[in-house]
mmCIF file with all atom_site columns, C-alpha atoms and ligand atoms in Angstrom:
data_model
loop_
_atom_site.group_PDB
_atom_site.id
_atom_site.type_symbol
_atom_site.label_atom_id
_atom_site.label_alt_id
_atom_site.label_comp_id
_atom_site.label_asym_id
_atom_site.label_entity_id
_atom_site.label_seq_id
_atom_site.pdbx_PDB_ins_code
_atom_site.Cartn_x
_atom_site.Cartn_y
_atom_site.Cartn_z
_atom_site.occupancy
_atom_site.B_iso_or_equiv
_atom_site.pdbx_formal_charge
_atom_site.auth_seq_id
_atom_site.auth_comp_id
_atom_site.auth_asym_id
_atom_site.auth_atom_id
_atom_site.pdbx_PDB_model_num
ATOM   1   C CA  . HIS S 1 1   ? 0.010  -0.060 -0.022  1.00 0.00 ? 1392 HIS S CA  1
ATOM   2   C CA  . TYR S 1 2   ? 2.830  2.330  -0.641  1.00 0.00 ? 1393 TYR S CA  1
ATOM   3   C CA  . ARG S 1 3   ? 2.109  5.113  -3.235  1.00 0.00 ? 1394 ARG S CA  1
ATOM   4   C CA  . CYS S 1 4   ? 5.218  4.136  -5.171  1.00 0.00 ? 1395 CYS S CA  1
ATOM   5   C CA  . ARG S 1 5   ? 7.786  1.367  -5.350  1.00 0.00 ? 1396 ARG S CA  1
ATOM   6   C CA  . SER S 1 6   ? 10.515 3.928  -4.348  1.00 0.00 ? 1397 SER S CA  1
ATOM   7   C CA  . ALA S 1 7   ? 9.463  3.275  -0.707  1.00 0.00 ? 1398 ALA S CA  1
ATOM   8   C CA  . PHE S 1 8   ? 11.457 -0.026 -0.825  1.00 0.00 ? 1399 PHE S CA  1
ATOM   9   C CA  . LYS S 1 9   ? 14.674 2.028  -1.601  1.00 0.00 ? 1400 LYS S CA  1
ATOM   10  C CA  . LEU S 1 10  ? 14.234 4.148  1.623   1.00 0.00 ? 1401 LEU S CA  1
ATOM   11  C CA  . LEU S 1 11  ? 13.362 1.040  3.601   1.00 0.00 ? 1402 LEU S CA  1
ATOM   12  C CA  . GLU S 1 12  ? 16.582 -0.638 2.582   1.00 0.00 ? 1403 GLU S CA  1
ATOM   13  C CA  . ILE S 1 13  ? 18.674 2.449  3.265   1.00 0.00 ? 1404 ILE S CA  1
ATOM   14  C CA  . ASP S 1 14  ? 17.081 2.810  6.644   1.00 0.00 ? 1405 ASP S CA  1
ATOM   15  C CA  . GLU S 1 15  ? 17.548 -0.846 7.580   1.00 0.00 ? 1406 GLU S CA  1
ATOM   16  C CA  . LYS S 1 16  ? 21.237 -0.353 7.081   1.00 0.00 ? 1407 LYS S CA  1
ATOM   17  C CA  . PHE S 1 17  ? 21.803 3.103  8.419   1.00 0.00 ? 1408 PHE S CA  1
ATOM   18  C CA  . LYS S 1 18  ? 18.969 3.461  11.031  1.00 0.00 ? 1409 LYS S CA  1
ATOM   19  C CA  . ILE S 1 19  ? 18.306 7.144  10.317  1.00 0.00 ? 1410 ILE S CA  1
ATOM   20  C CA  . LEU S 1 20  ? 14.531 7.363  10.948  1.00 0.00 ? 1411 LEU S CA  1
ATOM   21  C CA  . LYS S 1 21  ? 13.902 7.099  14.652  1.00 0.00 ? 1412 LYS S CA  1
ATOM   22  C CA  . PRO S 1 22  ? 10.655 7.814  16.703  1.00 0.00 ? 1413 PRO S CA  1
ATOM   23  C CA  . GLY S 1 23  ? 10.602 11.537 17.462  1.00 0.00 ? 1414 GLY S CA  1
ATOM   24  C CA  . CYS S 1 24  ? 12.692 12.701 14.610  1.00 0.00 ? 1415 CYS S CA  1
ATOM   25  C CA  . SER S 1 25  ? 11.738 15.740 12.430  1.00 0.00 ? 1416 SER S CA  1
ATOM   26  C CA  . VAL S 1 26  ? 12.095 14.931 8.734   1.00 0.00 ? 1417 VAL S CA  1
ATOM   27  C CA  . ILE S 1 27  ? 12.144 16.996 5.544   1.00 0.00 ? 1418 ILE S CA  1
ATOM   28  C CA  . ASP S 1 28  ? 11.286 14.993 2.452   1.00 0.00 ? 1419 ASP S CA  1
ATOM   29  C CA  . CYS S 1 29  ? 12.540 16.891 -0.695  1.00 0.00 ? 1420 CYS S CA  1
ATOM   30  C CA  . GLY S 1 30  ? 10.765 15.910 -3.900  1.00 0.00 ? 1421 GLY S CA  1
ATOM   31  C CA  . ALA S 1 31  ? 8.059  14.007 -1.895  1.00 0.00 ? 1422 ALA S CA  1
ATOM   32  C CA  . SER S 1 32  ? 5.402  13.401 -4.634  1.00 0.00 ? 1423 SER S CA  1
ATOM   33  C CA  . PRO S 1 33  ? 3.548  11.030 -4.766  1.00 0.00 ? 1424 PRO S CA  1
ATOM   34  C CA  . GLY S 1 34  ? 4.472  10.482 -1.142  1.00 0.00 ? 1425 GLY S CA  1
ATOM   35  C CA  . ALA S 1 35  ? 5.966  6.892  -0.690  1.00 0.00 ? 1426 ALA S CA  1
ATOM   36  C CA  . TRP S 1 36  ? 9.060  8.104  1.164   1.00 0.00 ? 1427 TRP S CA  1
ATOM   37  C CA  . SER S 1 37  ? 6.893  10.318 3.413   1.00 0.00 ? 1428 SER S CA  1
ATOM   38  C CA  . GLN S 1 38  ? 4.773  7.189  4.173   1.00 0.00 ? 1429 GLN S CA  1
ATOM   39  C CA  . VAL S 1 39  ? 7.845  5.361  5.316   1.00 0.00 ? 1430 VAL S CA  1
ATOM   40  C CA  . ALA S 1 40  ? 9.033  8.306  7.319   1.00 0.00 ? 1431 ALA S CA  1
ATOM   41  C CA  . VAL S 1 41  ? 5.589  8.819  8.968   1.00 0.00 ? 1432 VAL S CA  1
ATOM   42  C CA  . GLN S 1 42  ? 5.739  5.109  10.177  1.00 0.00 ? 1433 GLN S CA  1
ATOM   43  C CA  . ARG S 1 43  ? 9.274  5.212  11.406  1.00 0.00 ? 1434 ARG S CA  1
ATOM   44  C CA  . VAL S 1 44  ? 9.319  8.605  13.220  1.00 0.00 ? 1435 VAL S CA  1
ATOM   45  C CA  . ASN S 1 45  ? 5.712  8.057  14.541  1.00 0.00 ? 1436 ASN S CA  1
ATOM   46  C CA  . SER S 1 46  ? 4.639  11.429 13.343  1.00 0.00 ? 1437 SER S CA  1
ATOM   47  C CA  . ALA S 1 47  ? 0.922  10.184 13.077  1.00 0.00 ? 1438 ALA S CA  1
ATOM   48  C CA  . GLY S 1 48  ? 1.171  9.332  16.749  1.00 0.00 ? 1439 GLY S CA  1
ATOM   49  C CA  . THR S 1 49  ? 0.030  5.754  16.038  1.00 0.00 ? 1440 THR S CA  1
ATOM   50  C CA  . ASN S 1 50  ? 2.139  4.451  18.990  1.00 0.00 ? 1441 ASN S CA  1
ATOM   51  C CA  . THR S 1 51  ? 1.483  6.385  22.105  1.00 0.00 ? 1442 THR S CA  1
ATOM   52  C CA  . GLU S 1 52  ? 4.366  4.835  24.040  1.00 0.00 ? 1443 GLU S CA  1
ATOM   53  C CA  . ILE S 1 53  ? 7.217  6.305  21.949  1.00 0.00 ? 1444 ILE S CA  1
ATOM   54  C CA  . PRO S 1 54  ? 8.104  9.860  20.846  1.00 0.00 ? 1445 PRO S CA  1
ATOM   55  C CA  . ILE S 1 55  ? 6.150  11.555 18.210  1.00 0.00 ? 1446 ILE S CA  1
ATOM   56  C CA  . GLY S 1 56  ? 8.022  12.862 15.183  1.00 0.00 ? 1447 GLY S CA  1
ATOM   57  C CA  . PHE S 1 57  ? 7.314  15.335 12.453  1.00 0.00 ? 1448 PHE S CA  1
ATOM   58  C CA  . VAL S 1 58  ? 7.436  14.991 8.625   1.00 0.00 ? 1449 VAL S CA  1
ATOM   59  C CA  . ILE S 1 59  ? 7.230  17.729 6.139   1.00 0.00 ? 1450 ILE S CA  1
ATOM   60  C CA  . GLY S 1 60  ? 7.287  17.025 2.388   1.00 0.00 ? 1451 GLY S CA  1
ATOM   61  C CA  . VAL S 1 61  ? 7.973  19.410 -0.500  1.00 0.00 ? 1452 VAL S CA  1
ATOM   62  C CA  . ASP S 1 62  ? 7.371  19.050 -4.202  1.00 0.00 ? 1453 ASP S CA  1
ATOM   63  C CA  . LEU S 1 63  ? 6.843  21.065 -7.452  1.00 0.00 ? 1454 LEU S CA  1
ATOM   64  C CA  . LEU S 1 64  ? 3.910  18.832 -7.984  1.00 0.00 ? 1455 LEU S CA  1
ATOM   65  C CA  . ARG S 1 65  ? 0.880  18.237 -5.892  1.00 0.00 ? 1456 ARG S CA  1
ATOM   66  C CA  . ILE S 1 66  ? 1.206  15.762 -3.011  1.00 0.00 ? 1457 ILE S CA  1
ATOM   67  C CA  . ALA S 1 67  ? -2.006 14.107 -1.792  1.00 0.00 ? 1458 ALA S CA  1
ATOM   68  C CA  . PRO S 1 68  ? -2.717 14.443 1.906   1.00 0.00 ? 1459 PRO S CA  1
ATOM   69  C CA  . LEU S 1 69  ? -1.248 11.823 4.340   1.00 0.00 ? 1460 LEU S CA  1
ATOM   70  C CA  . ASP S 1 70  ? -1.935 11.370 7.879   1.00 0.00 ? 1461 ASP S CA  1
ATOM   71  C CA  . GLY S 1 71  ? 1.066  12.453 9.951   1.00 0.00 ? 1462 GLY S CA  1
ATOM   72  C CA  . ALA S 1 72  ? 2.760  14.564 7.255   1.00 0.00 ? 1463 ALA S CA  1
ATOM   73  C CA  . HIS S 1 73  ? 2.580  18.278 6.346   1.00 0.00 ? 1464 HIS S CA  1
ATOM   74  C CA  . PHE S 1 74  ? 2.973  18.913 2.661   1.00 0.00 ? 1465 PHE S CA  1
ATOM   75  C CA  . LEU S 1 75  ? 4.066  21.953 0.684   1.00 0.00 ? 1466 LEU S CA  1
ATOM   76  C CA  . SER S 1 76  ? 2.746  21.200 -2.863  1.00 0.00 ? 1467 SER S CA  1
ATOM   77  C CA  . PHE S 1 77  ? 3.803  23.334 -5.846  1.00 0.00 ? 1468 PHE S CA  1
ATOM   78  C CA  . CYS S 1 78  ? 6.904  24.443 -3.975  1.00 0.00 ? 1469 CYS S CA  1
ATOM   79  C CA  . ASP S 1 79  ? 10.574 24.575 -5.263  1.00 0.00 ? 1470 ASP S CA  1
ATOM   80  C CA  . ILE S 1 80  ? 12.963 23.317 -2.675  1.00 0.00 ? 1471 ILE S CA  1
ATOM   81  C CA  . THR S 1 81  ? 15.670 25.617 -4.123  1.00 0.00 ? 1472 THR S CA  1
ATOM   82  C CA  . ALA S 1 82  ? 13.564 28.780 -3.511  1.00 0.00 ? 1473 ALA S CA  1
ATOM   83  C CA  . ARG S 1 83  ? 14.514 30.872 -0.481  1.00 0.00 ? 1474 ARG S CA  1
ATOM   84  C CA  . ALA S 1 84  ? 10.802 31.324 0.296   1.00 0.00 ? 1475 ALA S CA  1
ATOM   85  C CA  . THR S 1 85  ? 10.319 27.579 0.707   1.00 0.00 ? 1476 THR S CA  1
ATOM   86  C CA  . GLN S 1 86  ? 13.379 27.353 3.009   1.00 0.00 ? 1477 GLN S CA  1
ATOM   87  C CA  . THR S 1 87  ? 11.824 30.101 5.211   1.00 0.00 ? 1478 THR S CA  1
ATOM   88  C CA  . GLN S 1 88  ? 8.451  28.376 5.209   1.00 0.00 ? 1479 GLN S CA  1
ATOM   89  C CA  . LEU S 1 89  ? 10.169 25.080 6.272   1.00 0.00 ? 1480 LEU S CA  1
ATOM   90  C CA  . GLN S 1 90  ? 11.835 26.824 9.160   1.00 0.00 ? 1481 GLN S CA  1
ATOM   91  C CA  . GLU S 1 91  ? 8.599  28.316 10.267  1.00 0.00 ? 1482 GLU S CA  1
ATOM   92  C CA  . LEU S 1 92  ? 6.807  24.958 10.254  1.00 0.00 ? 1483 LEU S CA  1
ATOM   93  C CA  . LEU S 1 93  ? 9.514  22.777 11.741  1.00 0.00 ? 1484 LEU S CA  1
ATOM   94  C CA  . PRO S 1 94  ? 9.518  22.176 15.454  1.00 0.00 ? 1485 PRO S CA  1
ATOM   95  C CA  . ALA S 1 95  ? 12.282 24.483 16.861  1.00 0.00 ? 1486 ALA S CA  1
ATOM   96  C CA  . ALA S 1 96  ? 13.056 25.497 13.238  1.00 0.00 ? 1487 ALA S CA  1
ATOM   97  C CA  . ARG S 1 97  ? 15.297 22.439 12.920  1.00 0.00 ? 1488 ARG S CA  1
ATOM   98  C CA  . ALA S 1 98  ? 15.153 18.919 11.222  1.00 0.00 ? 1489 ALA S CA  1
ATOM   99  C CA  . ASP S 1 99  ? 17.023 15.755 12.445  1.00 0.00 ? 1490 ASP S CA  1
ATOM   100 C CA  . VAL S 1 100 ? 16.822 14.244 8.922   1.00 0.00 ? 1491 VAL S CA  1
ATOM   101 C CA  . ILE S 1 101 ? 16.743 15.532 5.262   1.00 0.00 ? 1492 ILE S CA  1
ATOM   102 C CA  . LEU S 1 102 ? 15.693 13.165 2.672   1.00 0.00 ? 1493 LEU S CA  1
ATOM   103 C CA  . SER S 1 103 ? 15.923 13.884 -1.105  1.00 0.00 ? 1494 SER S CA  1
ATOM   104 C CA  . ASP S 1 104 ? 14.728 11.527 -3.819  1.00 0.00 ? 1495 ASP S CA  1
ATOM   105 C CA  . MET S 1 105 ? 14.570 14.577 -6.249  1.00 0.00 ? 1496 MET S CA  1
ATOM   106 C CA  . ALA S 1 106 ? 15.452 14.288 -9.854  1.00 0.00 ? 1497 ALA S CA  1
ATOM   107 C CA  . PRO S 1 107 ? 15.406 16.800 -12.612 1.00 0.00 ? 1498 PRO S CA  1
ATOM   108 C CA  . ASN S 1 108 ? 13.289 15.938 -15.709 1.00 0.00 ? 1499 ASN S CA  1
ATOM   109 C CA  . ALA S 1 109 ? 15.647 13.718 -17.732 1.00 0.00 ? 1500 ALA S CA  1
ATOM   110 C CA  . SER S 1 110 ? 16.860 15.279 -20.905 1.00 0.00 ? 1501 SER S CA  1
ATOM   111 C CA  . GLY S 1 111 ? 18.290 11.963 -22.167 1.00 0.00 ? 1502 GLY S CA  1
ATOM   112 C CA  . PHE S 1 112 ? 21.675 13.558 -22.410 1.00 0.00 ? 1503 PHE S CA  1
ATOM   113 C CA  . ARG S 1 113 ? 23.527 11.751 -19.649 1.00 0.00 ? 1504 ARG S CA  1
ATOM   114 C CA  . GLU S 1 114 ? 26.090 14.508 -18.965 1.00 0.00 ? 1505 GLU S CA  1
ATOM   115 C CA  . LEU S 1 115 ? 23.527 17.242 -18.822 1.00 0.00 ? 1506 LEU S CA  1
ATOM   116 C CA  . ASP S 1 116 ? 21.280 15.258 -16.532 1.00 0.00 ? 1507 ASP S CA  1
ATOM   117 C CA  . HIS S 1 117 ? 24.240 14.529 -14.336 1.00 0.00 ? 1508 HIS S CA  1
ATOM   118 C CA  . GLU S 1 118 ? 25.100 18.210 -14.051 1.00 0.00 ? 1509 GLU S CA  1
ATOM   119 C CA  . ARG S 1 119 ? 21.548 19.063 -13.170 1.00 0.00 ? 1510 ARG S CA  1
ATOM   120 C CA  . VAL S 1 120 ? 21.361 16.520 -10.534 1.00 0.00 ? 1511 VAL S CA  1
ATOM   121 C CA  . VAL S 1 121 ? 24.628 17.626 -9.003  1.00 0.00 ? 1512 VAL S CA  1
ATOM   122 C CA  . THR S 1 122 ? 23.265 21.220 -8.862  1.00 0.00 ? 1513 THR S CA  1
ATOM   123 C CA  . MET S 1 123 ? 20.128 19.853 -7.120  1.00 0.00 ? 1514 MET S CA  1
ATOM   124 C CA  . CYS S 1 124 ? 22.100 17.865 -4.609  1.00 0.00 ? 1515 CYS S CA  1
ATOM   125 C CA  . LEU S 1 125 ? 24.216 21.009 -3.782  1.00 0.00 ? 1516 LEU S CA  1
ATOM   126 C CA  . SER S 1 126 ? 20.963 22.878 -2.986  1.00 0.00 ? 1517 SER S CA  1
ATOM   127 C CA  . VAL S 1 127 ? 20.090 20.036 -0.604  1.00 0.00 ? 1518 VAL S CA  1
ATOM   128 C CA  . VAL S 1 128 ? 23.423 20.506 1.035   1.00 0.00 ? 1519 VAL S CA  1
ATOM   129 C CA  . ASP S 1 129 ? 22.695 24.218 1.403   1.00 0.00 ? 1520 ASP S CA  1
ATOM   130 C CA  . LEU S 1 130 ? 19.345 23.394 2.988   1.00 0.00 ? 1521 LEU S CA  1
ATOM   131 C CA  . ALA S 1 131 ? 21.123 21.024 5.451   1.00 0.00 ? 1522 ALA S CA  1
ATOM   132 C CA  . GLU S 1 132 ? 23.500 23.823 6.375   1.00 0.00 ? 1523 GLU S CA  1
ATOM   133 C CA  . SER S 1 133 ? 20.662 26.121 7.278   1.00 0.00 ? 1524 SER S CA  1
ATOM   134 C CA  . VAL S 1 134 ? 18.231 23.747 9.097   1.00 0.00 ? 1525 VAL S CA  1
ATOM   135 C CA  . LEU S 1 135 ? 19.860 20.566 10.093  1.00 0.00 ? 1526 LEU S CA  1
ATOM   136 C CA  . GLN S 1 136 ? 20.384 19.794 13.802  1.00 0.00 ? 1527 GLN S CA  1
ATOM   137 C CA  . PRO S 1 137 ? 23.905 18.993 14.781  1.00 0.00 ? 1528 PRO S CA  1
ATOM   138 C CA  . GLY S 1 138 ? 24.290 15.138 14.731  1.00 0.00 ? 1529 GLY S CA  1
ATOM   139 C CA  . GLY S 1 139 ? 21.564 15.016 11.982  1.00 0.00 ? 1530 GLY S CA  1
ATOM   140 C CA  . SER S 1 140 ? 21.517 12.950 8.816   1.00 0.00 ? 1531 SER S CA  1
ATOM   141 C CA  . LEU S 1 141 ? 20.910 13.326 5.106   1.00 0.00 ? 1532 LEU S CA  1
ATOM   142 C CA  . VAL S 1 142 ? 19.927 10.891 2.348   1.00 0.00 ? 1533 VAL S CA  1
ATOM   143 C CA  . CYS S 1 143 ? 20.257 12.250 -1.129  1.00 0.00 ? 1534 CYS S CA  1
ATOM   144 C CA  . LYS S 1 144 ? 19.767 10.548 -4.490  1.00 0.00 ? 1535 LYS S CA  1
ATOM   145 C CA  . TYR S 1 145 ? 22.185 11.412 -7.262  1.00 0.00 ? 1536 TYR S CA  1
ATOM   146 C CA  . TRP S 1 146 ? 23.144 10.095 -10.757 1.00 0.00 ? 1537 TRP S CA  1
ATOM   147 C CA  . ASP S 1 147 ? 26.648 8.923  -10.937 1.00 0.00 ? 1538 ASP S CA  1
ATOM   148 C CA  . GLY S 1 148 ? 29.185 10.845 -13.095 1.00 0.00 ? 1539 GLY S CA  1
ATOM   149 C CA  . GLY S 1 149 ? 32.266 13.078 -13.124 1.00 0.00 ? 1540 GLY S CA  1
ATOM   150 C CA  . GLN S 1 150 ? 30.928 15.822 -10.850 1.00 0.00 ? 1541 GLN S CA  1
ATOM   151 C CA  . ALA S 1 151 ? 29.657 13.712 -7.973  1.00 0.00 ? 1542 ALA S CA  1
ATOM   152 C CA  . HIS S 1 152 ? 32.855 14.396 -6.116  1.00 0.00 ? 1543 HIS S CA  1
ATOM   153 C CA  . GLN S 1 153 ? 31.704 18.058 -5.694  1.00 0.00 ? 1544 GLN S CA  1
ATOM   154 C CA  . VAL S 1 154 ? 28.681 16.871 -3.631  1.00 0.00 ? 1545 VAL S CA  1
ATOM   155 C CA  . GLN S 1 155 ? 30.911 14.352 -1.859  1.00 0.00 ? 1546 GLN S CA  1
ATOM   156 C CA  . GLY S 1 156 ? 33.317 17.000 -0.852  1.00 0.00 ? 1547 GLY S CA  1
ATOM   157 C CA  . ARG S 1 157 ? 30.754 19.313 0.491   1.00 0.00 ? 1548 ARG S CA  1
ATOM   158 C CA  . LEU S 1 158 ? 29.258 16.551 2.494   1.00 0.00 ? 1549 LEU S CA  1
ATOM   159 C CA  . ALA S 1 159 ? 32.538 15.356 3.828   1.00 0.00 ? 1550 ALA S CA  1
ATOM   160 C CA  . HIS S 1 160 ? 33.144 18.820 5.156   1.00 0.00 ? 1551 HIS S CA  1
ATOM   161 C CA  . ALA S 1 161 ? 29.803 19.152 6.834   1.00 0.00 ? 1552 ALA S CA  1
ATOM   162 C CA  . PHE S 1 162 ? 29.306 15.574 8.225   1.00 0.00 ? 1553 PHE S CA  1
ATOM   163 C CA  . ARG S 1 163 ? 31.491 13.172 10.146  1.00 0.00 ? 1554 ARG S CA  1
ATOM   164 C CA  . GLU S 1 164 ? 30.473 10.206 7.918   1.00 0.00 ? 1555 GLU S CA  1
ATOM   165 C CA  . VAL S 1 165 ? 29.569 9.968  4.222   1.00 0.00 ? 1556 VAL S CA  1
ATOM   166 C CA  . ARG S 1 166 ? 28.673 6.731  2.481   1.00 0.00 ? 1557 ARG S CA  1
ATOM   167 C CA  . THR S 1 167 ? 27.168 5.824  -0.861  1.00 0.00 ? 1558 THR S CA  1
ATOM   168 C CA  . MET S 1 168 ? 24.632 3.061  -1.526  1.00 0.00 ? 1559 MET S CA  1
ATOM   169 C CA  . LYS S 1 169 ? 22.911 1.500  -4.443  1.00 0.00 ? 1560 LYS S CA  1
ATOM   170 C CA  . PRO S 1 170 ? 19.715 -0.204 -2.961  1.00 0.00 ? 1561 PRO S CA  1
ATOM   171 C CA  . LYS S 1 171 ? 18.617 -3.547 -4.459  1.00 0.00 ? 1562 LYS S CA  1
ATOM   172 C CA  . ALA S 1 172 ? 15.348 -1.989 -5.199  1.00 0.00 ? 1563 ALA S CA  1
ATOM   173 C CA  . SER S 1 173 ? 17.105 0.479  -7.568  1.00 0.00 ? 1564 SER S CA  1
ATOM   174 C CA  . ARG S 1 174 ? 17.145 -0.675 -11.160 1.00 0.00 ? 1565 ARG S CA  1
ATOM   175 C CA  . LYS S 1 175 ? 20.609 -2.067 -12.066 1.00 0.00 ? 1566 LYS S CA  1
ATOM   176 C CA  . GLU S 1 176 ? 20.721 -0.299 -15.349 1.00 0.00 ? 1567 GLU S CA  1
ATOM   177 C CA  . SER S 1 177 ? 20.149 3.107  -13.772 1.00 0.00 ? 1568 SER S CA  1
ATOM   178 C CA  . SER S 1 178 ? 23.135 5.202  -12.688 1.00 0.00 ? 1569 SER S CA  1
ATOM   179 C CA  . GLU S 1 179 ? 21.083 6.148  -9.430  1.00 0.00 ? 1570 GLU S CA  1
ATOM   180 C CA  . LEU S 1 180 ? 22.943 6.096  -6.275  1.00 0.00 ? 1571 LEU S CA  1
ATOM   181 C CA  . PHE S 1 181 ? 22.350 7.567  -2.907  1.00 0.00 ? 1572 PHE S CA  1
ATOM   182 C CA  . PHE S 1 182 ? 24.537 9.593  -0.535  1.00 0.00 ? 1573 PHE S CA  1
ATOM   183 C CA  . ILE S 1 183 ? 24.048 8.802  3.110   1.00 0.00 ? 1574 ILE S CA  1
ATOM   184 C CA  . ALA S 1 184 ? 25.670 11.482 5.323   1.00 0.00 ? 1575 ALA S CA  1
ATOM   185 C CA  . ARG S 1 185 ? 25.487 11.190 9.151   1.00 0.00 ? 1576 ARG S CA  1
ATOM   186 C CA  . PHE S 1 186 ? 26.493 13.143 12.144  1.00 0.00 ? 1577 PHE S CA  1
ATOM   187 C CA  . PHE S 1 187 ? 26.160 16.657 10.839  1.00 0.00 ? 1578 PHE S CA  1
ATOM   188 C CA  . LYS S 1 188 ? 28.836 18.793 12.488  1.00 0.00 ? 1579 LYS S CA  1
ATOM   189 C CA  . LYS S 1 189 ? 28.038 21.751 14.678  1.00 0.00 ? 1580 LYS S CA  1
ATOM   190 C CA  . LYS S 1 190 ? 28.970 24.967 12.839  1.00 0.00 ? 1581 LYS S CA  1
HETATM 191 N N1  . LIG K 2 .   ? 10.311 9.937  -3.132  1.00 0.00 ? 1837 LIG K N1  1
HETATM 192 C C1  . LIG K 2 .   ? 9.063  10.031 -3.877  1.00 0.00 ? 1837 LIG K C1  1
HETATM 193 C C2  . LIG K 2 .   ? 8.209  8.902  -3.398  1.00 0.00 ? 1837 LIG K C2  1
HETATM 194 O O1  . LIG K 2 .   ? 8.638  7.956  -2.864  1.00 0.00 ? 1837 LIG K O1  1
HETATM 195 O O2  . LIG K 2 .   ? 6.919  8.978  -3.554  1.00 0.00 ? 1837 LIG K O2  1
HETATM 196 C C3  . LIG K 2 .   ? 9.345  9.977  -5.340  1.00 0.00 ? 1837 LIG K C3  1
HETATM 197 C C4  . LIG K 2 .   ? 10.107 11.254 -5.800  1.00 0.00 ? 1837 LIG K C4  1
HETATM 198 S S1  . LIG K 2 .   ? 10.193 11.503 -7.512  1.00 0.00 ? 1837 LIG K S1  1
HETATM 199 C C5  . LIG K 2 .   ? 11.359 10.291 -7.985  1.00 0.00 ? 1837 LIG K C5  1
HETATM 200 C C6  . LIG K 2 .   ? 11.110 12.970 -7.693  1.00 0.00 ? 1837 LIG K C6  1
HETATM 201 C C7  . LIG K 2 .   ? 10.296 14.277 -7.397  1.00 0.00 ? 1837 LIG K C7  1
HETATM 202 O O3  . LIG K 2 .   ? 11.201 15.332 -7.315  1.00 0.00 ? 1837 LIG K O3  1
HETATM 203 C C8  . LIG K 2 .   ? 9.313  14.593 -8.459  1.00 0.00 ? 1837 LIG K C8  1
HETATM 204 O O4  . LIG K 2 .   ? 7.930  14.579 -7.961  1.00 0.00 ? 1837 LIG K O4  1
HETATM 205 C C9  . LIG K 2 .   ? 9.671  16.073 -8.856  1.00 0.00 ? 1837 LIG K C9  1
HETATM 206 O O5  . LIG K 2 .   ? 8.540  16.926 -9.082  1.00 0.00 ? 1837 LIG K O5  1
HETATM 207 C C10 . LIG K 2 .   ? 10.411 16.538 -7.576  1.00 0.00 ? 1837 LIG K C10 1
HETATM 208 N N2  . LIG K 2 .   ? 11.295 17.695 -7.760  1.00 0.00 ? 1837 LIG K N2  1
HETATM 209 C C11 . LIG K 2 .   ? 12.222 17.956 -8.738  1.00 0.00 ? 1837 LIG K C11 1
HETATM 210 N N3  . LIG K 2 .   ? 12.720 19.122 -8.549  1.00 0.00 ? 1837 LIG K N3  1
HETATM 211 C C12 . LIG K 2 .   ? 12.200 19.659 -7.410  1.00 0.00 ? 1837 LIG K C12 1
HETATM 212 C C13 . LIG K 2 .   ? 12.391 20.892 -6.848  1.00 0.00 ? 1837 LIG K C13 1
HETATM 213 N N4  . LIG K 2 .   ? 13.327 21.932 -7.287  1.00 0.00 ? 1837 LIG K N4  1
HETATM 214 N N5  . LIG K 2 .   ? 11.657 21.140 -5.699  1.00 0.00 ? 1837 LIG K N5  1
HETATM 215 C C14 . LIG K 2 .   ? 10.748 20.196 -5.251  1.00 0.00 ? 1837 LIG K C14 1
HETATM 216 N N6  . LIG K 2 .   ? 10.633 19.045 -5.822  1.00 0.00 ? 1837 LIG K N6  1
HETATM 217 C C15 . LIG K 2 .   ? 11.280 18.792 -6.929  1.00 0.00 ? 1837 LIG K C15 1
#
């Protein structure tokens, strides 16, 4: 009953890295149709389903419409790279901070591998910018990218801002796609 099969990628990543814990505040970048947010809501208990454990918070953002989901706040028709969106996120997040930033964002593929790679790198860098303005010290980031010659730019920024940076190709990700994920943990205090 997930809205999209992409849920299984996040489940695999979270099995391995244990990023989503009850009580966490999560930003889901590029959340539509909402499968990653479904996983996040369950794992951080933001719908308050379990009254014995801490209640988390999930906020999803997408350029497209995201259908409502219990336990999540959505900003539909919003560009994550826009300053106004970042301000809105800070206003809505408890204590204006997130423990986890997820990004499964992808630009519309042009079919030109090099161009798509460059666009995805730009997108990842804006997710790192967001992390630098809203992530709690000790926080984590999961960010999709397409492999290529500029990925080291993102890796470098992450390595500077986090104590640990790993990459992962979930089994649920199609073998023929160049899609990979950065998993960065233990955000350093500025
Ligand atoms: N993780 C989602 C799920 O499990 O349902 C699927 C995400 S889909 C692969 C990528 C999404 O990123 C698209 O819905 C797209 O509209 C969104 N996106 C791309 N660029 C964006 C931007 N600048 N701001 C917000 N969302 C963006």
